[in-house]
Short mmCIF file of C-alpha atoms in Angstrom, two decimals:
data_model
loop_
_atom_site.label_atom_id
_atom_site.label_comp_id
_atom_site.label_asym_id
_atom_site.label_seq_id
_atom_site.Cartn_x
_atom_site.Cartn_y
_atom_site.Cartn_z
CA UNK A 1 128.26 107.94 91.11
CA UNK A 2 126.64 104.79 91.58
CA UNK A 3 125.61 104.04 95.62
CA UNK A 4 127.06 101.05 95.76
CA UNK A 5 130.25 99.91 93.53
CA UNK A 6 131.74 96.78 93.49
CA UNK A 7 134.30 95.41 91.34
CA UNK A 8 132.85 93.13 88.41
CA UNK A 9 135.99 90.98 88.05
CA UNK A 10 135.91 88.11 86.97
CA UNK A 11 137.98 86.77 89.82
CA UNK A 12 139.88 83.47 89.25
CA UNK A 13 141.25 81.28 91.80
CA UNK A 14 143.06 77.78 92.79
CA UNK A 15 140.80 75.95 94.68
CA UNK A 16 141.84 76.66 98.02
CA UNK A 17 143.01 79.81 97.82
CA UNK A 18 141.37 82.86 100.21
CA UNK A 19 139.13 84.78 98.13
CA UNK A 20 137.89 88.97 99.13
CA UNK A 21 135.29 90.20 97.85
CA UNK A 22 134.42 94.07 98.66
CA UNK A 23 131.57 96.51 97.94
CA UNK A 24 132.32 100.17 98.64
CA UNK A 25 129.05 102.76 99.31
CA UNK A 26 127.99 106.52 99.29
CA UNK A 27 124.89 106.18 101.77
CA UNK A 28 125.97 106.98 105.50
CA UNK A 29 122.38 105.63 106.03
CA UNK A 30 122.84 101.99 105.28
CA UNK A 31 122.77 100.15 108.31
CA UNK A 32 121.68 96.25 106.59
CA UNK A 33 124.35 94.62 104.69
CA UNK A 34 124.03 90.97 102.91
CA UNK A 35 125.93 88.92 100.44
CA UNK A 36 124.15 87.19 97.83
CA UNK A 37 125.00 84.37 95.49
CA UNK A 38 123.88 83.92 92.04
CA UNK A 39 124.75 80.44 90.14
CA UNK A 40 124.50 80.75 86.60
CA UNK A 41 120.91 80.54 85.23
CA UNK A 42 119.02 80.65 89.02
CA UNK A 43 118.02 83.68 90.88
CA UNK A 44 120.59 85.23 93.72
CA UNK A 45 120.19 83.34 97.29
CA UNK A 46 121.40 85.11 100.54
CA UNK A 47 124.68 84.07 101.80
CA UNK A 48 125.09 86.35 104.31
CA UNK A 49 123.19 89.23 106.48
CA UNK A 50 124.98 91.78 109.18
CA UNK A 51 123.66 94.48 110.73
CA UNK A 52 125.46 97.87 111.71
CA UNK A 53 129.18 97.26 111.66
CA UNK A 54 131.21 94.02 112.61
CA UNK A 55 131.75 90.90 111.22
CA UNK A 56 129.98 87.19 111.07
CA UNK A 57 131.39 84.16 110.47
CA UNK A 58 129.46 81.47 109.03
CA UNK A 59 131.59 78.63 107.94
CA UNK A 60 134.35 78.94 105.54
CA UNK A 61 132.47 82.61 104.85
CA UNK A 62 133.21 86.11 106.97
CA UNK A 63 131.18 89.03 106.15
CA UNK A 64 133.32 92.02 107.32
CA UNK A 65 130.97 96.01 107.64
CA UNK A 66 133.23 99.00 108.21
CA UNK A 67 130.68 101.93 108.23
CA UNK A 68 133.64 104.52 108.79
CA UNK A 69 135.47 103.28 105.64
CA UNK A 70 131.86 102.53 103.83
CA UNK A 71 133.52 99.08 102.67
CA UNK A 72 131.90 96.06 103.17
CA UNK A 73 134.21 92.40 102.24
CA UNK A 74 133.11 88.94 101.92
CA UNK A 75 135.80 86.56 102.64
CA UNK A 76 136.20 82.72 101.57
CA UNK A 77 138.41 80.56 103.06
CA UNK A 78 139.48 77.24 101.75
CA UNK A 79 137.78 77.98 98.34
CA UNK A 80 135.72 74.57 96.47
CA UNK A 81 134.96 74.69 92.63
CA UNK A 82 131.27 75.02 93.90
CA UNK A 83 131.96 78.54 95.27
CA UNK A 84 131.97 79.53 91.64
CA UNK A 85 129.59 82.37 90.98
CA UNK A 86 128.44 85.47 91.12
CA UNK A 87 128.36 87.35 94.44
CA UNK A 88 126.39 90.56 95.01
CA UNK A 89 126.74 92.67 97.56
CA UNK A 90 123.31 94.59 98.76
CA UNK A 91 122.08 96.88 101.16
CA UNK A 92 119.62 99.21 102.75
CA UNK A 93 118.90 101.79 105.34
CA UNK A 94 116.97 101.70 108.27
CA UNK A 95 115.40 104.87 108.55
CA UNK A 96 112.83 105.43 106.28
CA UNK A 97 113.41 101.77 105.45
CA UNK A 98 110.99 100.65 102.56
CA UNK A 99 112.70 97.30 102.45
CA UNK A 100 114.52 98.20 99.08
CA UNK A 101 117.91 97.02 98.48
CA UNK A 102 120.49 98.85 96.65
CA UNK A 103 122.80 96.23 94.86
CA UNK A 104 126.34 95.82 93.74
CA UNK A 105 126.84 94.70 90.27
CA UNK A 106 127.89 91.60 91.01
CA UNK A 107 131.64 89.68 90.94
CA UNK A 108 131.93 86.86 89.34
CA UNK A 109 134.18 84.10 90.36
CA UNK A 110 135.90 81.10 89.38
CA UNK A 111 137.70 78.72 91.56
CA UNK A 112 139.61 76.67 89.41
CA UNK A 113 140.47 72.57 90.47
CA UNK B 1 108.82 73.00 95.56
CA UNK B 2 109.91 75.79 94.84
CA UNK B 3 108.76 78.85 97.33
CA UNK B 4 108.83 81.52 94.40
CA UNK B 5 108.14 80.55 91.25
CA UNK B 6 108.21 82.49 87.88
CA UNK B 7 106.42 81.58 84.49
CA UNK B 8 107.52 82.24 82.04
CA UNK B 9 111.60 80.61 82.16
CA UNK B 10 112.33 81.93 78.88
CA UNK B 11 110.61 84.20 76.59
CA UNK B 12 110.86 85.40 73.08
CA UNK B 13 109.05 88.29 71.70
CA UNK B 14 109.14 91.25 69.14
CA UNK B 15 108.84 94.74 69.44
CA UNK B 16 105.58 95.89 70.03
CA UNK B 17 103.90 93.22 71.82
CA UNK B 18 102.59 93.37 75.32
CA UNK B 19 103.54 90.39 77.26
CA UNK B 20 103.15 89.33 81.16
CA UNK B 21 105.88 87.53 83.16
CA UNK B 22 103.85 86.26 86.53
CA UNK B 23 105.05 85.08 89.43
CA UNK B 24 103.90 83.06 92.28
CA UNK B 25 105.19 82.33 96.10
CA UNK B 26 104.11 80.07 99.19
CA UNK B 27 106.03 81.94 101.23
CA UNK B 28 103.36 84.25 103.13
CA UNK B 29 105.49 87.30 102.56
CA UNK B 30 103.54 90.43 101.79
CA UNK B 31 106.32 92.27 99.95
CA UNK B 32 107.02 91.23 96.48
CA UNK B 33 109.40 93.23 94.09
CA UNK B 34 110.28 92.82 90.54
CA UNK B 35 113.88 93.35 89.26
CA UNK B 36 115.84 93.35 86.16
CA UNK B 37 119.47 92.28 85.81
CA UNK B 38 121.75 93.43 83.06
CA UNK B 39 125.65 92.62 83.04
CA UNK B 40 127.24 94.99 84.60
CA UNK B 41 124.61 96.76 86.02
CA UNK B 42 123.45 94.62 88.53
CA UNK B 43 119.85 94.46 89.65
CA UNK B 44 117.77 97.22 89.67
CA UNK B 45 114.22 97.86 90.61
CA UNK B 46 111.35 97.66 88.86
CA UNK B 47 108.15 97.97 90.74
CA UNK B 48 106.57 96.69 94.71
CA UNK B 49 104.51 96.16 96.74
CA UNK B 50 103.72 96.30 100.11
CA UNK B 51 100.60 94.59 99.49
CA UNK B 52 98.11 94.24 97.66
CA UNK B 53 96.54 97.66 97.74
CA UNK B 54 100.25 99.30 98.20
CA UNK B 55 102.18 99.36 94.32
CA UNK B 56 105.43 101.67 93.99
CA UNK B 57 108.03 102.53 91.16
CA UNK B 58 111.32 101.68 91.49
CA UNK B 59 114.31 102.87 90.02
CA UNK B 60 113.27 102.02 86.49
CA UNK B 61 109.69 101.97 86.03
CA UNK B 62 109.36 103.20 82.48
CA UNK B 63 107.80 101.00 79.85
CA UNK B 64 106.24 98.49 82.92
CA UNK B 65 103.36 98.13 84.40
CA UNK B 66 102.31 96.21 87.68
CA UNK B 67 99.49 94.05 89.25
CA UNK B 68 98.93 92.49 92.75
CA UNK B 69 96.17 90.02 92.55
CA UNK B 70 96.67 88.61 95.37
CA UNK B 71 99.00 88.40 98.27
CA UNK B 72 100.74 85.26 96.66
CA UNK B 73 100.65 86.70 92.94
CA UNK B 74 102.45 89.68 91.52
CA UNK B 75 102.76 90.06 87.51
CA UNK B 76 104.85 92.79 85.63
CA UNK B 77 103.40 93.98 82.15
CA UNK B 78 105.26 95.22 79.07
CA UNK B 79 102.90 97.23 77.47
CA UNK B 80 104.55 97.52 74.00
CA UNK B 81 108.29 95.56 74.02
CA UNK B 82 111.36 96.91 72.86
CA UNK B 83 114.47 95.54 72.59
CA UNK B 84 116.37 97.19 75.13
CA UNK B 85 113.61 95.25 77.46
CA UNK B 86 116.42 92.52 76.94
CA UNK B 87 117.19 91.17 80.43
CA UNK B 88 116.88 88.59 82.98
CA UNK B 89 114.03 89.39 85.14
CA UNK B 90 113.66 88.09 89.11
CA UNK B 91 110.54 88.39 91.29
CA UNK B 92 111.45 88.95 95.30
CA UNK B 93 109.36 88.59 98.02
CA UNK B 94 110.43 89.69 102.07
CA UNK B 95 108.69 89.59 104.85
CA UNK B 96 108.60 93.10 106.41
CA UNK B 97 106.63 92.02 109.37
CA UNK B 98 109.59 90.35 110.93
CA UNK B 99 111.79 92.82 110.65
CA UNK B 100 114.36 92.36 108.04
CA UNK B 101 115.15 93.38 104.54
CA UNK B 102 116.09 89.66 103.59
CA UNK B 103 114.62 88.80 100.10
CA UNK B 104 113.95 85.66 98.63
CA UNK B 105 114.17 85.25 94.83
CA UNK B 106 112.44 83.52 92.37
CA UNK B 107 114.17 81.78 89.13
CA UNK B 108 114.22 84.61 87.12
CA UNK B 109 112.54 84.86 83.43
CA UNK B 110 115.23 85.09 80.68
CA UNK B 111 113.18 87.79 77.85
CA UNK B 112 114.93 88.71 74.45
CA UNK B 113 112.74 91.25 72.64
CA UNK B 114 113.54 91.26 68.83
#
C-alpha cells in the first residue's frame, strides 16, 4: 500500500463548475500538507501549504486536512480553462522531518470552455 | 530568470552510456533533491542533500549517482543507461533553515534511453 493515494483521473469539467480533489494517507505522522500544480511540460509549483489539520482559503482555492479521516481535498471554485493540469498532493512529517515529501500521483484535470 | 534551472531540457541516449543531467539555482537554499516522474507513479525520490558535504538515497537510488559541487549546483549521474531510466526528471531545492518543507522545482529534463 502506497502512503499516499490519490485518484489519477483524468477529471473533466465545464468551466465553472466546483472541482475536489482528495489525497488519502497511511502515515499518522504527517503533519505538512501542500497542493502542487504541474502544467504540461514545466516542473510542479506549490499551490497550497497547511499545517496540522484545518483548512485555508486562498482565492477561488480551499485546501481542506482531516488528520482523523487521513484525507486531505483541494477544492476549486468557479473553475477557468487555465486551472487545467495536474495537481499533486504531497506531504511530510514533522518528527524526524528530513524535509522529504511523499507525493500523490497526481490528477489530472481539464476544465472544458 | 529562472531560480532553478536544469540542463539538459531534453535528452536522448542509448543503453549503456553514462550521462549527467545538472542543475543550477539562485535561490540560496541548501537542500536540493532530485526526482523522477513516471505516469502514474508520481514523483519519487532520487537522491539529497542537505548540503554539500550531506548526500542521501532516496526511495530509488539504484542505477544513480550524485554530486554537490557547490551549494548552488547538484548533478545526478547515470552510470550505464537503460531504458527503463525513461522519465521526466525535476531538481528541488527548500530551504530547511526557515522552517518548512516547501520545495521549489526546476523545469524538469525529459530523458528517453533507447
Amino acid at each position: 500500500q502506497k502512503e499516499v493515494e490519490q485518484d489519477p483521473g483524468p477529471l473533466s469539467v465545464p468551466e465553472g463548475a466546483i472541482v475536489s480533489l482528495n489525497c488519502t494517507y497511511s502515515n499518522s505522522a504527517f503533519q505538512y500538507f501542500m497542493w502542487y500544480r504541474q502544467y504540461s511540460r514545466k516542473g510542479p509549483e506549490l499551490l497550497m501549504y497547511t499545517y496540522s489539520s484545518g483548512n485555508k482559503e486562498d482565492g477561488r482555492f480551499t485546501a481542506q486536512v482531516d488528520k482523523s479521516s487521513k484525507y486531505i481535498s483541494l477544492f476549486i471554485r468557479d473553475s477557468q480553462p487555465s486551472d487545467s493540469a495536474t495537481y499533486l498532493c504531497a506531504m511530510s512529517a514533522v518528527s524526524g522531518n528530513t524535509g522529504k515529501l511523499i507525493f500523490g500521483q497526481g490528477t489530472t484535470l481539464q476544465v472544458k470552455p | 530568470d529562472a531560480d532553478v534551472t536544469q540542463t539538459p531540457r531534453n535528452r536522448i541516449t542509448k543503453t549503456g552510456k553514462r550521462i549527467m543531467l545538472e542543475c543550477s539555482q539562485t535561490k540560496g537554499h541548501d537542500r536540493m533533491y532530485w526526482y523522477r516522474q513516471d505516469p502514474g507513479l508520481g514523483l519519487r525520490l532520487i537522491y539529497y542533500s542537505f548540503d554539500v558535504k550531506d548526500i542521501n538515497k532516496g526511495e530509488i537510488s539504484d542505477g544513480y549517482s550524485v554530486s554537490r559541487q557547490a551549494q548552488a549546483k547538484f548533478s545526478l549521474s547515470l552510470e550505464s543507461a537503460i531504458p527503463n531510466q525513461t522519465a521526466l526528471y525535476f531538481c528541488a531545492t527548500s530551504d530547511f533553515a526557515r522552517g518548512t518543507d516547501t520545495q521549489y522545482f526546476g523545469p524538469g529534463t525529459r530523458l528517453t534511453v533507447l
